[in-house]
């Protein structure tokens, strides 16, 4: 989490730092700050809260300087106040940091024993003070290098020096760091998007690497401090085309874009003329795949659960799913005939990236399903299946979820066909159903007014439950996750059949219970579970694709989505739940695009 930026230029940099920080706010928005070098002294400006506040401070008291670093924070060590905001500076050095220094307490004690004083509660300040100490006997690059040797954890750093006023040093271990190039100006940033308005020429630091920027050049070093060259990538306009357009929130725009993004995704993978799926180059011969293990966090994990139902339904492959933060610490038995699939929108989630590393160390084949194709997870996996959803800015994932589901479904179909688990007729029928998906999504989104009415049922709610069976169960989980992260309302997702084993005790008069009941093999069973909730006073909000089901007086509110095919119903049933969370958040006056305590890219474990 946290976003960092650094600019070395021949002109004042503070306003460009502010603009880049606004783009990085999706990574953290607890506090913001910048430091520039003016007349050979470090000039720091910091605030708690958003970049907007920092901008106001700069309007009142501008910061000059042609070299500077900036930061947006998602607090890990220490409360989100001005003192803990980055940059963290000594008289000699100023540092911005994304990630965690795991041994900061230990280092702090050592430095305090030498009489060195700390101002903040952060782990970052140890970096500032270690570099300050090292500078007494070393030059800047060597000082950073010596400091890095003492640090444990994963991080990206941007550093400026009072007495070396033309350089910025960047370093990466774990957390991402991009480098940008322009005429008489060079940059570091947590991602290429932050550098968008300044350059489209980008390189990425690999783990352990460092860079030294001046306005005229960038030099790269490997983990042994040997000079290296880096490839320069040219980013296309498409990779950058992001604004809210006519919409009030990114999240709503991203919900409404879904017919288009899912269509793009299908077009990338499906050859409509030949009715075939263009997925080739499997890292393991599909016939020999023994098991598929799907790994992700949050919404991406919910995609993995949905894919488990599809793989079980369509293929003869054994399937396992795991939450990345659990997978990485378990005592696992790896098998070279297993395919390990990592699902991640950002491709930077620390737990998912660490789980992938473990697989690599155990020499098993890995596949990543990502949105950001230049991300760490994509670069480190053997095989990448992009979801082609375009940049997702809203912290709550919407179009990326549908993109993940679409790619996972396409992959399941292809596997089922090449392994002859399904015949050609079924394969072609499923492809043709898939092609109907964008239009069906459009129809679902047209029901927004009804969802808005449904959202009113949550005005006085103290909590809520989301129930589903089969592949509707992960959709219940995703609906509950969206509602809690956006509206801060307690929401539980449960398999409907599990209610009687405990959660039924939570049902009381008027508690909103969202029942997700497509017309599949579970329908009647789900209806029975719904009756058990009705009998205890729960307020039923019913979502189905069943045309025949008449909505009776026991159902407080009913919504119908179009029906294409049972396998695809989880995708369509997701849409009302995304819109529901959005509208409840609006009613409750919550910050839809930047929910409290969260960040888009979770780069801490
Ligand atoms: C989704 O709404 C969440 N904000 C969160 O659960 C997210 O899906 C999770 O952190 C995983 O992120 P990733 O897809 O970028 O790996």
Coordinates of C-alpha atoms in Angstrom, one line a residue, residues 45-473:
X45 CA 5.1 19.7 3.8
X46 CA 2.7 17.1 5.3
X47 CA -0.9 16.7 6.3
X48 CA -3.3 14.0 7.6
X49 CA -6.1 13.1 5.2
X50 CA -6.2 13.6 1.4
X51 CA -3.9 15.1 -1.2
X52 CA -6.4 18.0 -1.5
X53 CA -5.3 19.1 1.9
X54 CA -1.7 19.1 0.9
X55 CA -2.5 21.1 -2.2
X56 CA -4.2 23.7 0.0
X57 CA -1.1 24.0 2.2
X58 CA 1.1 24.4 -1.0
X59 CA -1.2 27.2 -2.3
X60 CA -0.7 29.1 0.9
X61 CA 3.0 28.4 1.2
X62 CA 4.5 27.1 -2.1
X63 CA 7.4 24.7 -2.1
X64 CA 10.2 25.5 -4.6
X65 CA 12.8 23.1 -5.7
X66 CA 13.7 21.1 -8.8
X67 CA 14.1 17.8 -7.0
X68 CA 11.4 16.3 -4.8
X69 CA 9.6 13.2 -3.5
X70 CA 6.0 12.7 -2.4
X71 CA 3.9 10.1 -0.6
X72 CA 0.3 9.0 0.1
X73 CA 0.0 6.7 3.1
X74 CA -2.0 3.7 4.1
X75 CA -1.0 3.5 7.8
X76 CA 0.7 0.4 9.1
X77 CA 3.0 1.7 11.9
X78 CA 1.5 4.5 13.9
X79 CA -1.8 6.4 13.6
X80 CA -2.5 8.5 10.5
X81 CA -1.4 11.9 11.7
X82 CA 0.9 14.6 10.4
X83 CA 4.0 13.4 12.4
X84 CA 3.6 9.9 11.0
X85 CA 3.0 11.2 7.4
X86 CA 5.8 10.7 4.9
X87 CA 8.4 11.9 3.9
X88 CA 10.5 11.2 7.0
X89 CA 13.5 13.5 7.1
X90 CA 16.6 14.1 9.1
X91 CA 18.8 17.2 8.4
X92 CA 20.6 15.3 5.7
X93 CA 18.1 12.9 4.1
X94 CA 14.4 12.6 3.3
X95 CA 12.7 9.3 2.6
X96 CA 9.3 8.1 1.2
X97 CA 8.5 4.4 1.7
X98 CA 5.9 1.9 0.5
X99 CA 5.9 -1.4 2.3
X100 CA 7.0 -2.6 5.8
X101 CA 10.4 -2.8 7.5
X102 CA 9.8 -5.9 9.6
X103 CA 12.8 -5.4 11.9
X104 CA 12.2 -1.7 12.5
X105 CA 11.7 -2.2 16.3
X106 CA 15.1 -3.9 16.6
X107 CA 16.9 -1.3 14.6
X108 CA 15.2 1.5 16.5
X109 CA 16.5 0.1 19.8
X110 CA 20.0 -0.1 18.4
X111 CA 19.8 3.5 17.2
X112 CA 18.2 4.8 20.4
X113 CA 21.0 3.1 22.4
X114 CA 23.4 5.4 20.4
X115 CA 21.4 8.4 21.5
X116 CA 19.6 8.9 18.2
X117 CA 16.1 10.4 18.6
X118 CA 13.0 9.4 16.7
X119 CA 10.1 11.8 15.9
X120 CA 7.4 9.4 14.6
X121 CA 5.9 6.0 15.4
X122 CA 6.7 4.7 11.8
X123 CA 8.9 1.9 10.7
X124 CA 10.2 4.3 7.9
X125 CA 12.1 6.6 10.2
X126 CA 14.7 3.9 10.8
X127 CA 15.6 4.0 7.1
X128 CA 16.1 7.8 7.3
X129 CA 18.2 7.5 10.3
X130 CA 20.3 4.6 9.1
X131 CA 21.1 6.4 5.9
X132 CA 21.9 9.6 7.8
X133 CA 24.4 7.6 9.9
X134 CA 25.9 5.8 6.8
X135 CA 26.4 9.2 5.1
X136 CA 29.0 10.1 7.7
X137 CA 31.4 7.8 6.0
X138 CA 29.8 6.9 2.6
X139 CA 28.5 8.6 -0.5
X140 CA 24.7 8.5 -1.1
X141 CA 24.5 5.3 -3.2
X142 CA 26.7 3.3 -0.9
X143 CA 24.8 4.7 2.2
X144 CA 21.6 3.4 0.8
X145 CA 23.2 0.1 -0.2
X146 CA 24.6 -0.4 3.3
X147 CA 21.2 0.5 4.8
X148 CA 19.3 -2.0 2.7
X149 CA 21.6 -4.8 3.9
X150 CA 20.2 -4.1 7.5
X151 CA 16.5 -4.1 6.5
X152 CA 14.1 -7.0 6.5
X153 CA 10.7 -6.9 4.8
X154 CA 9.3 -5.7 1.5
X155 CA 9.5 -2.1 0.4
X156 CA 10.1 0.5 -2.2
X157 CA 12.0 3.7 -1.3
X158 CA 12.5 7.2 -2.7
X159 CA 15.3 9.2 -1.2
X160 CA 16.7 12.8 -1.6
X161 CA 19.9 14.2 0.1
X162 CA 20.5 17.8 1.3
X163 CA 24.1 17.8 0.2
X164 CA 23.7 16.0 -3.1
X165 CA 20.9 18.2 -4.5
X166 CA 20.8 16.8 -8.0
X167 CA 19.9 13.1 -7.3
X168 CA 17.0 10.9 -6.2
X169 CA 17.7 7.3 -5.3
X170 CA 15.1 4.6 -5.7
X171 CA 15.2 1.1 -4.3
X172 CA 12.9 -1.9 -4.6
X173 CA 12.6 -5.0 -2.5
X174 CA 9.1 -6.6 -3.0
X175 CA 7.0 -3.4 -3.5
X176 CA 6.8 -2.2 -7.1
X177 CA 8.8 0.8 -8.4
X178 CA 8.5 2.3 -11.9
X179 CA 11.0 4.7 -13.5
X180 CA 10.0 7.2 -16.1
X181 CA 12.0 9.2 -18.6
X182 CA 11.5 12.6 -20.2
X183 CA 13.5 15.5 -21.6
X184 CA 15.4 17.1 -18.8
X185 CA 13.2 15.3 -16.3
X186 CA 13.2 11.8 -14.8
X187 CA 10.9 10.1 -12.4
X188 CA 10.2 7.2 -10.0
X189 CA 6.7 6.2 -9.0
X190 CA 4.8 3.3 -7.5
X191 CA 3.2 2.7 -10.9
X192 CA 3.3 4.0 -14.4
X193 CA -0.2 5.6 -14.1
X194 CA 1.3 8.1 -11.6
X195 CA 3.7 9.2 -14.3
X196 CA 1.2 9.3 -17.0
X197 CA 0.9 13.0 -17.6
X198 CA 4.7 13.4 -17.7
X199 CA 5.9 10.4 -19.8
X200 CA 5.0 7.2 -21.5
X201 CA 8.5 5.8 -21.4
X202 CA 8.8 3.4 -18.4
X203 CA 11.1 0.8 -16.9
X204 CA 10.5 -1.3 -13.9
X205 CA 12.9 -2.1 -11.1
X206 CA 13.2 -5.8 -10.3
X207 CA 13.7 -7.0 -6.8
X208 CA 16.8 -5.9 -5.1
X209 CA 17.6 -3.2 -7.7
X210 CA 18.4 0.4 -7.2
X211 CA 18.4 3.5 -9.4
X212 CA 19.9 6.9 -9.3
X213 CA 18.1 9.7 -11.1
X214 CA 19.2 13.1 -12.1
X215 CA 17.3 15.4 -14.4
X216 CA 19.5 14.2 -17.3
X217 CA 20.0 10.5 -16.7
X218 CA 19.0 7.3 -14.8
X219 CA 21.5 4.7 -13.7
X220 CA 20.5 1.3 -12.5
X221 CA 22.3 -1.1 -10.2
X222 CA 21.6 -4.7 -9.2
X223 CA 21.6 -6.1 -5.7
X224 CA 25.4 -6.3 -5.7
X225 CA 25.7 -2.7 -6.8
X226 CA 26.8 -3.6 -10.3
X227 CA 25.6 -1.2 -13.0
X228 CA 23.0 -2.7 -15.2
X229 CA 20.8 -1.7 -18.2
X230 CA 17.0 -1.8 -18.2
X231 CA 14.6 -2.1 -21.1
X232 CA 12.4 1.0 -21.7
X233 CA 8.7 0.2 -22.4
X234 CA 6.5 2.6 -24.3
X235 CA 3.0 2.7 -22.7
X236 CA 0.1 3.0 -25.1
X237 CA -2.6 5.7 -24.7
X238 CA -5.2 2.9 -23.9
X239 CA -3.2 1.8 -20.9
X240 CA -3.7 5.3 -19.6
X241 CA -7.2 6.3 -20.6
X242 CA -8.8 6.9 -17.2
X243 CA -11.3 9.5 -16.1
X244 CA -14.7 9.5 -14.5
X245 CA -16.4 10.9 -17.7
X246 CA -20.1 11.6 -17.0
X247 CA -20.1 9.6 -13.8
X248 CA -19.9 10.8 -10.2
X249 CA -17.8 7.9 -9.1
X250 CA -15.2 5.7 -10.6
X251 CA -16.9 2.7 -9.1
X252 CA -20.2 3.4 -10.8
X253 CA -18.5 4.1 -14.1
X254 CA -16.7 0.7 -13.7
X255 CA -19.9 -1.1 -13.0
X256 CA -21.5 0.5 -16.1
X257 CA -18.5 -0.4 -18.3
X258 CA -18.9 -4.1 -17.7
X259 CA -20.8 -5.0 -20.9
X260 CA -17.9 -3.5 -22.8
X261 CA -15.0 -4.9 -20.7
X262 CA -16.5 -8.4 -20.7
X263 CA -17.0 -8.1 -24.4
X264 CA -13.3 -7.1 -24.9
X265 CA -12.3 -10.0 -22.8
X266 CA -14.4 -12.5 -24.8
X267 CA -13.1 -11.0 -28.1
X268 CA -9.5 -11.5 -26.9
X269 CA -10.0 -15.2 -26.2
X270 CA -12.8 -16.4 -28.4
X271 CA -12.5 -16.9 -32.1
X272 CA -16.1 -16.3 -33.2
X273 CA -15.6 -17.5 -36.7
X274 CA -14.2 -20.9 -35.7
X275 CA -16.2 -21.1 -32.5
X276 CA -13.0 -21.9 -30.7
X277 CA -11.1 -20.5 -27.7
X278 CA -7.6 -19.2 -28.4
X279 CA -5.9 -20.4 -25.3
X280 CA -2.7 -22.1 -26.2
X281 CA 0.7 -22.8 -24.7
X282 CA -0.5 -24.4 -21.5
X283 CA 2.5 -24.6 -19.2
X284 CA 1.5 -28.3 -18.5
X285 CA 0.0 -30.6 -21.0
X286 CA -3.8 -30.3 -20.2
X287 CA -4.2 -34.0 -20.3
X288 CA -1.6 -34.4 -17.6
X289 CA -3.0 -31.8 -15.1
X290 CA -3.6 -33.6 -11.9
X291 CA -5.0 -30.8 -9.9
X292 CA -5.7 -27.1 -10.2
X293 CA -5.0 -24.9 -7.2
X294 CA -6.6 -21.5 -7.3
X295 CA -5.2 -18.7 -5.0
X296 CA -6.2 -15.1 -4.4
X297 CA -7.4 -12.6 -1.8
X298 CA -10.7 -10.8 -1.2
X299 CA -12.7 -10.4 -4.4
X300 CA -10.1 -12.4 -6.4
X301 CA -10.5 -15.3 -3.9
X302 CA -14.3 -15.1 -4.5
X303 CA -13.5 -15.6 -8.2
X304 CA -11.4 -18.7 -7.3
X305 CA -14.4 -20.2 -5.4
X306 CA -16.7 -19.6 -8.4
X307 CA -14.1 -21.2 -10.7
X308 CA -14.0 -24.3 -8.4
X309 CA -17.7 -24.9 -9.1
X310 CA -17.1 -24.5 -12.9
X311 CA -14.1 -26.8 -13.0
X312 CA -15.9 -29.4 -11.0
X313 CA -18.9 -29.2 -13.3
X314 CA -17.1 -29.1 -16.6
X315 CA -13.8 -31.0 -16.1
X316 CA -12.5 -34.1 -14.5
X317 CA -9.7 -32.1 -12.8
X318 CA -9.4 -32.1 -9.0
X319 CA -9.6 -28.5 -7.7
X320 CA -8.4 -26.8 -4.6
X321 CA -8.8 -23.2 -3.6
X322 CA -6.9 -21.1 -1.1
X323 CA -6.6 -17.7 0.4
X324 CA -3.1 -16.4 -0.4
X325 CA -2.4 -15.3 3.2
X326 CA -3.1 -18.8 4.4
X327 CA -1.5 -20.7 1.5
X328 CA 1.8 -19.0 1.9
X329 CA 2.2 -20.2 5.5
X330 CA 0.9 -23.8 5.2
X331 CA 2.9 -26.9 5.0
X332 CA 2.0 -27.9 1.5
X333 CA 2.8 -30.9 -0.7
X334 CA 3.7 -29.6 -4.2
X335 CA 3.2 -31.7 -7.2
X336 CA 4.7 -30.9 -10.6
X337 CA 1.5 -32.1 -12.4
X338 CA -0.5 -29.5 -10.5
X339 CA -1.3 -26.1 -12.1
X340 CA -1.2 -23.2 -9.6
X341 CA -3.4 -20.3 -10.7
X342 CA -3.0 -16.9 -9.1
X343 CA -5.9 -14.4 -9.5
X344 CA -5.3 -10.7 -8.8
X345 CA -6.5 -7.5 -10.2
X346 CA -3.5 -5.4 -9.3
X347 CA -0.9 -8.2 -9.7
X348 CA 0.8 -6.6 -6.7
X349 CA -1.0 -8.1 -3.7
X350 CA 1.8 -9.0 -1.3
X351 CA 0.2 -12.3 -0.1
X352 CA -0.6 -13.5 -3.6
X353 CA 2.9 -12.5 -4.8
X354 CA 4.5 -14.4 -1.9
X355 CA 2.3 -17.5 -2.5
X356 CA 3.5 -17.4 -6.1
X357 CA 7.1 -17.2 -5.0
X358 CA 6.7 -20.3 -2.9
X359 CA 5.3 -22.2 -5.9
X360 CA 8.3 -21.0 -8.0
X361 CA 10.7 -22.2 -5.3
X362 CA 9.0 -25.6 -5.4
X363 CA 9.4 -25.8 -9.2
X364 CA 5.7 -26.1 -10.0
X365 CA 3.9 -24.5 -13.0
X366 CA 2.1 -21.2 -12.3
X367 CA -0.5 -19.2 -14.2
X368 CA -1.7 -15.7 -13.3
X369 CA -5.0 -14.1 -14.1
X370 CA -4.4 -10.4 -13.8
X371 CA -5.6 -7.0 -14.9
X372 CA -2.2 -5.2 -14.7
X373 CA 0.0 -7.1 -17.2
X374 CA 3.2 -5.4 -16.2
X375 CA 2.7 -6.3 -12.6
X376 CA 5.0 -8.3 -10.3
X377 CA 2.6 -11.4 -10.3
X378 CA 2.3 -11.3 -14.1
X379 CA 6.0 -11.0 -14.6
X380 CA 6.8 -13.8 -12.2
X381 CA 4.4 -16.4 -13.4
X382 CA 5.0 -19.0 -16.1
X383 CA 1.8 -18.2 -18.0
X384 CA -0.4 -15.0 -18.0
X385 CA -4.0 -14.7 -18.9
X386 CA -4.9 -11.0 -18.8
X387 CA -8.5 -10.0 -18.1
X388 CA -8.5 -6.9 -20.3
X389 CA -10.7 -4.9 -18.0
X390 CA -8.8 -1.6 -18.3
X391 CA -7.6 0.3 -15.3
X392 CA -9.8 -0.1 -12.2
X393 CA -9.7 2.9 -9.9
X394 CA -12.5 2.3 -7.4
X395 CA -11.1 0.6 -4.4
X396 CA -14.0 -1.9 -4.4
X397 CA -13.4 -4.2 -7.3
X398 CA -16.2 -4.6 -9.8
X399 CA -15.3 -4.9 -13.4
X400 CA -12.1 -6.8 -12.5
X401 CA -14.2 -9.4 -10.7
X402 CA -16.4 -9.9 -13.8
X403 CA -13.2 -10.0 -15.9
X404 CA -11.6 -12.7 -13.7
X405 CA -14.8 -14.8 -13.8
X406 CA -15.0 -14.5 -17.6
X407 CA -11.3 -15.6 -18.1
X408 CA -11.7 -18.4 -15.5
X409 CA -14.9 -19.6 -17.3
X410 CA -13.2 -19.5 -20.7
X411 CA -10.2 -21.4 -19.3
X412 CA -12.5 -24.0 -17.8
X413 CA -14.3 -24.5 -21.1
X414 CA -11.0 -24.8 -23.0
X415 CA -9.6 -27.3 -20.5
X416 CA -12.8 -29.3 -20.5
X417 CA -12.8 -29.5 -24.3
X418 CA -9.1 -30.4 -24.9
X419 CA -9.3 -33.0 -22.2
X420 CA -12.5 -34.3 -23.9
X421 CA -14.5 -33.9 -20.7
X422 CA -17.1 -32.2 -22.8
X423 CA -17.9 -32.9 -26.5
X424 CA -17.7 -30.5 -29.3
X425 CA -21.5 -29.8 -29.3
X426 CA -21.4 -28.8 -25.6
X427 CA -18.2 -26.7 -26.2
X428 CA -19.8 -24.8 -29.0
X429 CA -23.1 -24.3 -27.2
X430 CA -21.2 -22.9 -24.1
X431 CA -19.2 -20.6 -26.3
X432 CA -22.4 -19.3 -27.9
X433 CA -23.9 -18.7 -24.5
X434 CA -20.8 -16.9 -23.4
X435 CA -21.2 -14.5 -26.4
X436 CA -24.6 -13.5 -25.1
X437 CA -23.1 -12.4 -21.8
X438 CA -22.4 -8.7 -22.7
X439 CA -26.0 -8.0 -23.7
X440 CA -27.4 -9.8 -20.7
X441 CA -25.1 -7.7 -18.5
X442 CA -26.5 -4.6 -20.2
X443 CA -30.0 -5.8 -19.4
X444 CA -29.1 -6.4 -15.7
X445 CA -27.6 -2.9 -15.4
X446 CA -30.8 -1.4 -16.9
X447 CA -32.6 -2.6 -13.7
X448 CA -30.6 0.0 -11.6
X449 CA -33.8 1.9 -10.5
X450 CA -35.1 -1.2 -8.8
X451 CA -31.8 -1.8 -7.1
X452 CA -32.0 1.8 -5.8
X453 CA -35.4 1.0 -4.2
X454 CA -34.0 -2.2 -2.7
X455 CA -31.1 -0.1 -1.2
X456 CA -33.7 1.8 0.9
X457 CA -34.4 -1.4 2.8
X458 CA -30.9 -0.9 4.4
X459 CA -31.5 2.6 5.9
X460 CA -32.1 1.4 9.4
X461 CA -30.4 -2.0 9.1
X462 CA -27.8 -3.0 11.7
X463 CA -26.5 -5.9 9.6
X464 CA -27.4 -8.2 6.8
X465 CA -27.0 -11.7 5.4
X466 CA -26.3 -12.9 1.8
X467 CA -27.3 -16.5 1.1
X468 CA -26.7 -18.7 -1.9
X469 CA -26.0 -22.3 -2.8
X470 CA -23.6 -23.8 -5.4
X471 CA -21.9 -21.2 -7.5
X472 CA -24.3 -18.6 -6.0
X473 CA -22.5 -19.1 -2.7

